[in-house]
mmCIF file of C-alpha atoms in Angstrom:
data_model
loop_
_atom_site.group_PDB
_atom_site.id
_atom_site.type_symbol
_atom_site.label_atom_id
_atom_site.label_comp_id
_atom_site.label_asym_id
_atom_site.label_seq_id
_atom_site.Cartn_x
_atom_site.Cartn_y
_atom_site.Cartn_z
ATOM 1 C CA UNK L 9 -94.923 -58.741 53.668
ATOM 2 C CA UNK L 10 -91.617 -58.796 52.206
ATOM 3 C CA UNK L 11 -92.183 -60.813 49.090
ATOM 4 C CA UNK L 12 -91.975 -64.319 47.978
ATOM 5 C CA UNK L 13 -88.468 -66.267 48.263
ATOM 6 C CA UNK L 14 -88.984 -69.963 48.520
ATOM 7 C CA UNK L 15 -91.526 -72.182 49.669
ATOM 8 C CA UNK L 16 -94.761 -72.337 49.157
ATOM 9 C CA UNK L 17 -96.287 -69.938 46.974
ATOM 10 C CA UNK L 18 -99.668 -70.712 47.566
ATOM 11 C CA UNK L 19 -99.206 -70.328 51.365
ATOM 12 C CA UNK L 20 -97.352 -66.798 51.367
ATOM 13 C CA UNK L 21 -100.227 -65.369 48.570
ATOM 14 C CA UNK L 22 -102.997 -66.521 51.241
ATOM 15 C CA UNK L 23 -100.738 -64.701 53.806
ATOM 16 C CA UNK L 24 -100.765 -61.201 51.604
ATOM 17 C CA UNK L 25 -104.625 -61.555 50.669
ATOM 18 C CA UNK L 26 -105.186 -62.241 54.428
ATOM 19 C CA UNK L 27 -103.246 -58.987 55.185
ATOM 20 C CA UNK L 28 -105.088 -57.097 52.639
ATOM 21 C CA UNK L 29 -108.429 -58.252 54.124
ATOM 22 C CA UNK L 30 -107.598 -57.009 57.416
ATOM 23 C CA UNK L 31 -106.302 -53.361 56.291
ATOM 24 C CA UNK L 32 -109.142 -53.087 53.611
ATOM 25 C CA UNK L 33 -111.972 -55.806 53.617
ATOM 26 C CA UNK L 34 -113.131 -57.992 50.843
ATOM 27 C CA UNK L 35 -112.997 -55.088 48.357
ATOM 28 C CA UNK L 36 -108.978 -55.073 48.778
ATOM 29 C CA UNK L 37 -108.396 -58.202 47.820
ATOM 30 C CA UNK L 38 -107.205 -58.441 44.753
ATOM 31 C CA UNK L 39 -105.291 -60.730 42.954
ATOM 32 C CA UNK L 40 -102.927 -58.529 40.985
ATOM 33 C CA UNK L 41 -101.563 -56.755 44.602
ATOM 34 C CA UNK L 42 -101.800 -59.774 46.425
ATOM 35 C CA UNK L 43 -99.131 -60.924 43.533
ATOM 36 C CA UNK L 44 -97.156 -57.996 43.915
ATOM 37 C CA UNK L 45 -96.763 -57.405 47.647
ATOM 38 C CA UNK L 46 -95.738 -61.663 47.361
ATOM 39 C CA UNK L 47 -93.173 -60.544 44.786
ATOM 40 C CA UNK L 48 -94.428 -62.924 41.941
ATOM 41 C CA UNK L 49 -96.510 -61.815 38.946
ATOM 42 C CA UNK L 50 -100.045 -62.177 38.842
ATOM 43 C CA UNK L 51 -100.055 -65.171 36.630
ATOM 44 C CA UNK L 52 -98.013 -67.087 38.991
ATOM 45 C CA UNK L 53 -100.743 -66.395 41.506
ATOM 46 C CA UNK L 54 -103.458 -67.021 39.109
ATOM 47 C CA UNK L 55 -101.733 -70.672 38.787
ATOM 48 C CA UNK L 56 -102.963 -71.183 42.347
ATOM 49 C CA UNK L 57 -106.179 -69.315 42.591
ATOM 50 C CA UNK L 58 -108.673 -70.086 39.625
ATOM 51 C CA UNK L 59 -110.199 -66.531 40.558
ATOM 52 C CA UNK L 60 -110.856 -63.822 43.088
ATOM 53 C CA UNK L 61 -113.700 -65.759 44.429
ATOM 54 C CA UNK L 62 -111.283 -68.578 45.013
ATOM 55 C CA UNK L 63 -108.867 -66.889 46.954
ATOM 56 C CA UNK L 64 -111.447 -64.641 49.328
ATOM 57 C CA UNK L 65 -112.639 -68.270 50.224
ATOM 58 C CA UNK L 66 -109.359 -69.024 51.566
ATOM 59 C CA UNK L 67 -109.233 -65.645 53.660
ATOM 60 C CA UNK L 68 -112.500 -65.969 54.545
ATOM 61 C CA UNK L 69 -111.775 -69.646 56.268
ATOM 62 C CA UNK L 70 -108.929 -67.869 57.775
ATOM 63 C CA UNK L 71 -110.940 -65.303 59.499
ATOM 64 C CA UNK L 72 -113.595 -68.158 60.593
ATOM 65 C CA UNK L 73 -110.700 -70.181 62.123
ATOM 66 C CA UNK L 74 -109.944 -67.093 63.876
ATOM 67 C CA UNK L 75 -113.080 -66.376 64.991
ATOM 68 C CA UNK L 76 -113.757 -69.707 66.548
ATOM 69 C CA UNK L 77 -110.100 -69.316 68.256
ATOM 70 C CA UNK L 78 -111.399 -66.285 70.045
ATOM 71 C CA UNK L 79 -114.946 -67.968 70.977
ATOM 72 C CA UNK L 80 -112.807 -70.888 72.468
ATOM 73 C CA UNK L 81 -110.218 -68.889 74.322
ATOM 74 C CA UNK L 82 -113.075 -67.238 75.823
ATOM 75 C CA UNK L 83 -114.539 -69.901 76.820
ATOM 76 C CA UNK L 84 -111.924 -71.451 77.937
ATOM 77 C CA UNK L 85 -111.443 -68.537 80.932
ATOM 78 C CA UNK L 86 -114.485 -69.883 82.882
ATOM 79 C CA UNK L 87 -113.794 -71.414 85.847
ATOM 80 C CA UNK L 88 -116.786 -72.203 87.774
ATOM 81 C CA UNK L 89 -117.504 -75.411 89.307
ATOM 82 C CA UNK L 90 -121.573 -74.962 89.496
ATOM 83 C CA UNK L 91 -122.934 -76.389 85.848
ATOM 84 C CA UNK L 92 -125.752 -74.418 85.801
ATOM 85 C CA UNK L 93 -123.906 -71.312 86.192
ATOM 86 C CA UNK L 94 -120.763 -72.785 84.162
ATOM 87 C CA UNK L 95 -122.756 -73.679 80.820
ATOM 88 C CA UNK L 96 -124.876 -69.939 81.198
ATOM 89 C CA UNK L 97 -121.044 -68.107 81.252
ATOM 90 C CA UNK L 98 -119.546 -70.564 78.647
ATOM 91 C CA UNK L 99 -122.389 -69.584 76.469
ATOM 92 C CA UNK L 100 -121.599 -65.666 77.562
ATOM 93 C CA UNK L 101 -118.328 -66.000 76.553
ATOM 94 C CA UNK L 102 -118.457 -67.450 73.368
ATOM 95 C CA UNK L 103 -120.451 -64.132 72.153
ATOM 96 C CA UNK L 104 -118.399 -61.914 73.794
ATOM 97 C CA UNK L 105 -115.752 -63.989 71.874
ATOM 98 C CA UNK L 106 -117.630 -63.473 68.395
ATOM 99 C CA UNK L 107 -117.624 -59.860 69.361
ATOM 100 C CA UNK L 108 -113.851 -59.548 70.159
ATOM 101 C CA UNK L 109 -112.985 -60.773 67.057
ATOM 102 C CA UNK L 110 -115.278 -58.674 65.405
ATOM 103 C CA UNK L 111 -114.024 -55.417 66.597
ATOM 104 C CA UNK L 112 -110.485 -56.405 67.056
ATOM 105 C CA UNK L 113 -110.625 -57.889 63.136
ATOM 106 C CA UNK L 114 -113.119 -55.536 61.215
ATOM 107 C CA UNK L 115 -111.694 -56.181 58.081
ATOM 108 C CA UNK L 116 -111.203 -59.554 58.246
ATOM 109 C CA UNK L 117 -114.167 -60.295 59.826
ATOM 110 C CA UNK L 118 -116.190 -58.817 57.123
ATOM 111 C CA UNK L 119 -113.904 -60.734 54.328
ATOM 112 C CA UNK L 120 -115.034 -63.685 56.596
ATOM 113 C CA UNK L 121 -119.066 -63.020 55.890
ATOM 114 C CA UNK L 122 -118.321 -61.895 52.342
ATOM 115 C CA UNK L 123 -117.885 -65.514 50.919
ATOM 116 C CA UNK L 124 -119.261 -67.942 53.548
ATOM 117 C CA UNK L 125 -119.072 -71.661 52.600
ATOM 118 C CA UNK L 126 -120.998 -73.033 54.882
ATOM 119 C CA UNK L 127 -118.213 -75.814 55.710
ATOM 120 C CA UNK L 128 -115.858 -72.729 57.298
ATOM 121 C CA UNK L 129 -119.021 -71.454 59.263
ATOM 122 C CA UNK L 130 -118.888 -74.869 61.420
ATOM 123 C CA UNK L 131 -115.748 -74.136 63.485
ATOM 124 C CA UNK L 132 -117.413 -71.166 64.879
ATOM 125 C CA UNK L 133 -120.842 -72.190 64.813
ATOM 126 C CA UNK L 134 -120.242 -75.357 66.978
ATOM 127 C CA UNK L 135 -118.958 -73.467 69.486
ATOM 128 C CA UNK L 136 -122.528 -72.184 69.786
ATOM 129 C CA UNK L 137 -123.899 -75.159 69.464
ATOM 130 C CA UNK L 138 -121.887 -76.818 72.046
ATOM 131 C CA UNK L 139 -122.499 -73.964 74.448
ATOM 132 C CA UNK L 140 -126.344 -74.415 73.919
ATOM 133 C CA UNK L 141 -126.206 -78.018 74.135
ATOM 134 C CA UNK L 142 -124.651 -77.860 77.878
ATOM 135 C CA UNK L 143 -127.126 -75.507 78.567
ATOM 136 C CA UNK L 144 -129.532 -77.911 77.780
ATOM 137 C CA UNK L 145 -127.785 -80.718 79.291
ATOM 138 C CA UNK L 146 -127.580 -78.700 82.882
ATOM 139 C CA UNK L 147 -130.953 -78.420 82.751
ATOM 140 C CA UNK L 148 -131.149 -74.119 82.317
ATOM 141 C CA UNK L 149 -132.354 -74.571 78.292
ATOM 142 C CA UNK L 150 -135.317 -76.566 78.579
ATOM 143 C CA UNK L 151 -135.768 -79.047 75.263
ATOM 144 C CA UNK L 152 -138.579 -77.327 74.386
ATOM 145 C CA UNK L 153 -136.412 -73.997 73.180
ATOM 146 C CA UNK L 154 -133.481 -75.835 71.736
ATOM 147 C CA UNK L 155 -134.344 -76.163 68.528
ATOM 148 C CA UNK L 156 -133.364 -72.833 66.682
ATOM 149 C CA UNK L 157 -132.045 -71.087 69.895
ATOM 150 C CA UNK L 158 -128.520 -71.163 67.623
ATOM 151 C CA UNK L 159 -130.057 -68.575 65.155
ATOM 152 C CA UNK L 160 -131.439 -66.232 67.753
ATOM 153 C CA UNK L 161 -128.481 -66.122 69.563
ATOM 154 C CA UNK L 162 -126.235 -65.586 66.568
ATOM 155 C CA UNK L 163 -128.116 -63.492 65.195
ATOM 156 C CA UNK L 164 -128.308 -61.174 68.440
ATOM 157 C CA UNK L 165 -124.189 -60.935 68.756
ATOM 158 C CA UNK L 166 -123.734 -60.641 64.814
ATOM 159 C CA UNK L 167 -126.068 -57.976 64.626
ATOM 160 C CA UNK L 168 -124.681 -56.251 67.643
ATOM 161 C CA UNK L 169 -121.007 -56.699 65.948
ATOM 162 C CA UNK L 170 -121.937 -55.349 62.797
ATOM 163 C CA UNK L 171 -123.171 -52.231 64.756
ATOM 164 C CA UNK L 172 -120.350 -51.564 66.998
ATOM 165 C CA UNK L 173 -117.347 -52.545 64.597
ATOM 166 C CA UNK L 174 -118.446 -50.784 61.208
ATOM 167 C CA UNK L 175 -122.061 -49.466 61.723
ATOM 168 C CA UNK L 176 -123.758 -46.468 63.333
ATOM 169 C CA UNK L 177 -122.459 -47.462 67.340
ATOM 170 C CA UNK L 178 -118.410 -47.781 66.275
ATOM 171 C CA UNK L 179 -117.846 -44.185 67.374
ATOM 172 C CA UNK L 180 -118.883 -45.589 71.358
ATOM 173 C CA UNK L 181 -117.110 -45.608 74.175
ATOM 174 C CA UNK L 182 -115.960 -48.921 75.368
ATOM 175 C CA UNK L 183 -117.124 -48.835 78.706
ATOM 176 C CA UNK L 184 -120.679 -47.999 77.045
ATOM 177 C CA UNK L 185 -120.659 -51.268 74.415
ATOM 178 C CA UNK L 186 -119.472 -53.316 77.167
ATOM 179 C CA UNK L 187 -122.466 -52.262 79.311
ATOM 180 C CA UNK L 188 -124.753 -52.762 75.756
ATOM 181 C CA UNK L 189 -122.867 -55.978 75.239
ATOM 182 C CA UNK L 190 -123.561 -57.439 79.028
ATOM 183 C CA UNK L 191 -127.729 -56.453 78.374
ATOM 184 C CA UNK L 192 -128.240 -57.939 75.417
ATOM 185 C CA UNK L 193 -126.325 -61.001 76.481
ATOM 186 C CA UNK L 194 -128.772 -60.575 79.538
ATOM 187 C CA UNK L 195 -131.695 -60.747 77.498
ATOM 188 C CA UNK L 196 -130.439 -63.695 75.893
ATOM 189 C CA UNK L 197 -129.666 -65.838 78.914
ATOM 190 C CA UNK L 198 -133.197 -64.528 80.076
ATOM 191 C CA UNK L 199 -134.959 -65.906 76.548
ATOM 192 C CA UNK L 200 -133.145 -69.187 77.058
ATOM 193 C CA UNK L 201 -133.540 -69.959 81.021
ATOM 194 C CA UNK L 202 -136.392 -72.432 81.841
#
């Protein structure tokens, strides 16, 4: 970032801290550099941002809207006119969106679970629960494994994400966590089906 000119303030400090999050995590950001990479001094930024806390909040909902773009965009790629088999791929999709992000964001993506508000986790999370709920609707979920199927299922790709983006699996080969990814999202399908 080039530093603060005109405008708005608040906007270009978000910008830096969301910059720092992606090359560092939540550790790197920090008021005082987000100031100086913006150009101002850190009590100009501190007019904006009550605290640290405050402002990973704001890069956290940043990296939630993100993450929900990705589940969507995925999503949005299947084209299949059987509902059964449309609503079981939607639901795919959207965690191999979650995991896209994920490894494509590490950084940000860990900012993002650093300082949840619940209100930011919607976006993403109701792309899960929409997925779920045609599932159910087609007829594959039956209502008798609805309730709570969101938590299982998130849990599976988070879990999975954390593993391949910073945990003990990040040094894999692609074609190998795609073949990982495609099981587990096997044995979720298979939990779900009626």
């Amino acid at each position: 970032m080039t530093g603060y000119h005109h405008g708005n303030l608040r906007e270009a400090l978000v910008l830096a801290a969301v910059e720092l999050g992606r090359e560092k995590g939540p550790d790197g950001v920090v008021i005082r550099e987000v100031a100086r990479r913006t150009g101002v001094s850190h009590n100009a930024a501190y007019r904006h941002f009550a605290d640290r806390d405050e402002l990973l909040r704001e890069v956290a909902r940043v990296g939630h809207e993100e993450l929900a773009r990705t589940m969507v965009d995925r999503k949005r790629r299947v084209r299949v006119k059987d509902p059964v088999d449309r609503a079981r791929r939607r639901l795919r999709e959207v965690g191999k969106g979650y995991v896209d992000y994920a490894l494509a964001e590490p950084g940000l993506f860990a900012v993002a679970f650093s300082s949840v508000d619940i209100a930011d986790l919607t976006v993403a999370y109701q792309q899960l629960t929409d997925a779920l709920d045609e599932c159910l609707e087609v007829g594959f979920l039956p209502p008798g494994k609805r309730d709570g199927a969101e938590l299982s299922c998130w849990a599976g790709v988070h879990g999975f994400a954390m593993l391949y983006s910073t945990g003990p699996m990040r040094e894999a080969s692609k074609k190998d966590r795609d073949a990982d990814l495609n099981r587990l999202l096997d044995r979720i399908d298979d939990s779900l089906k009626a």
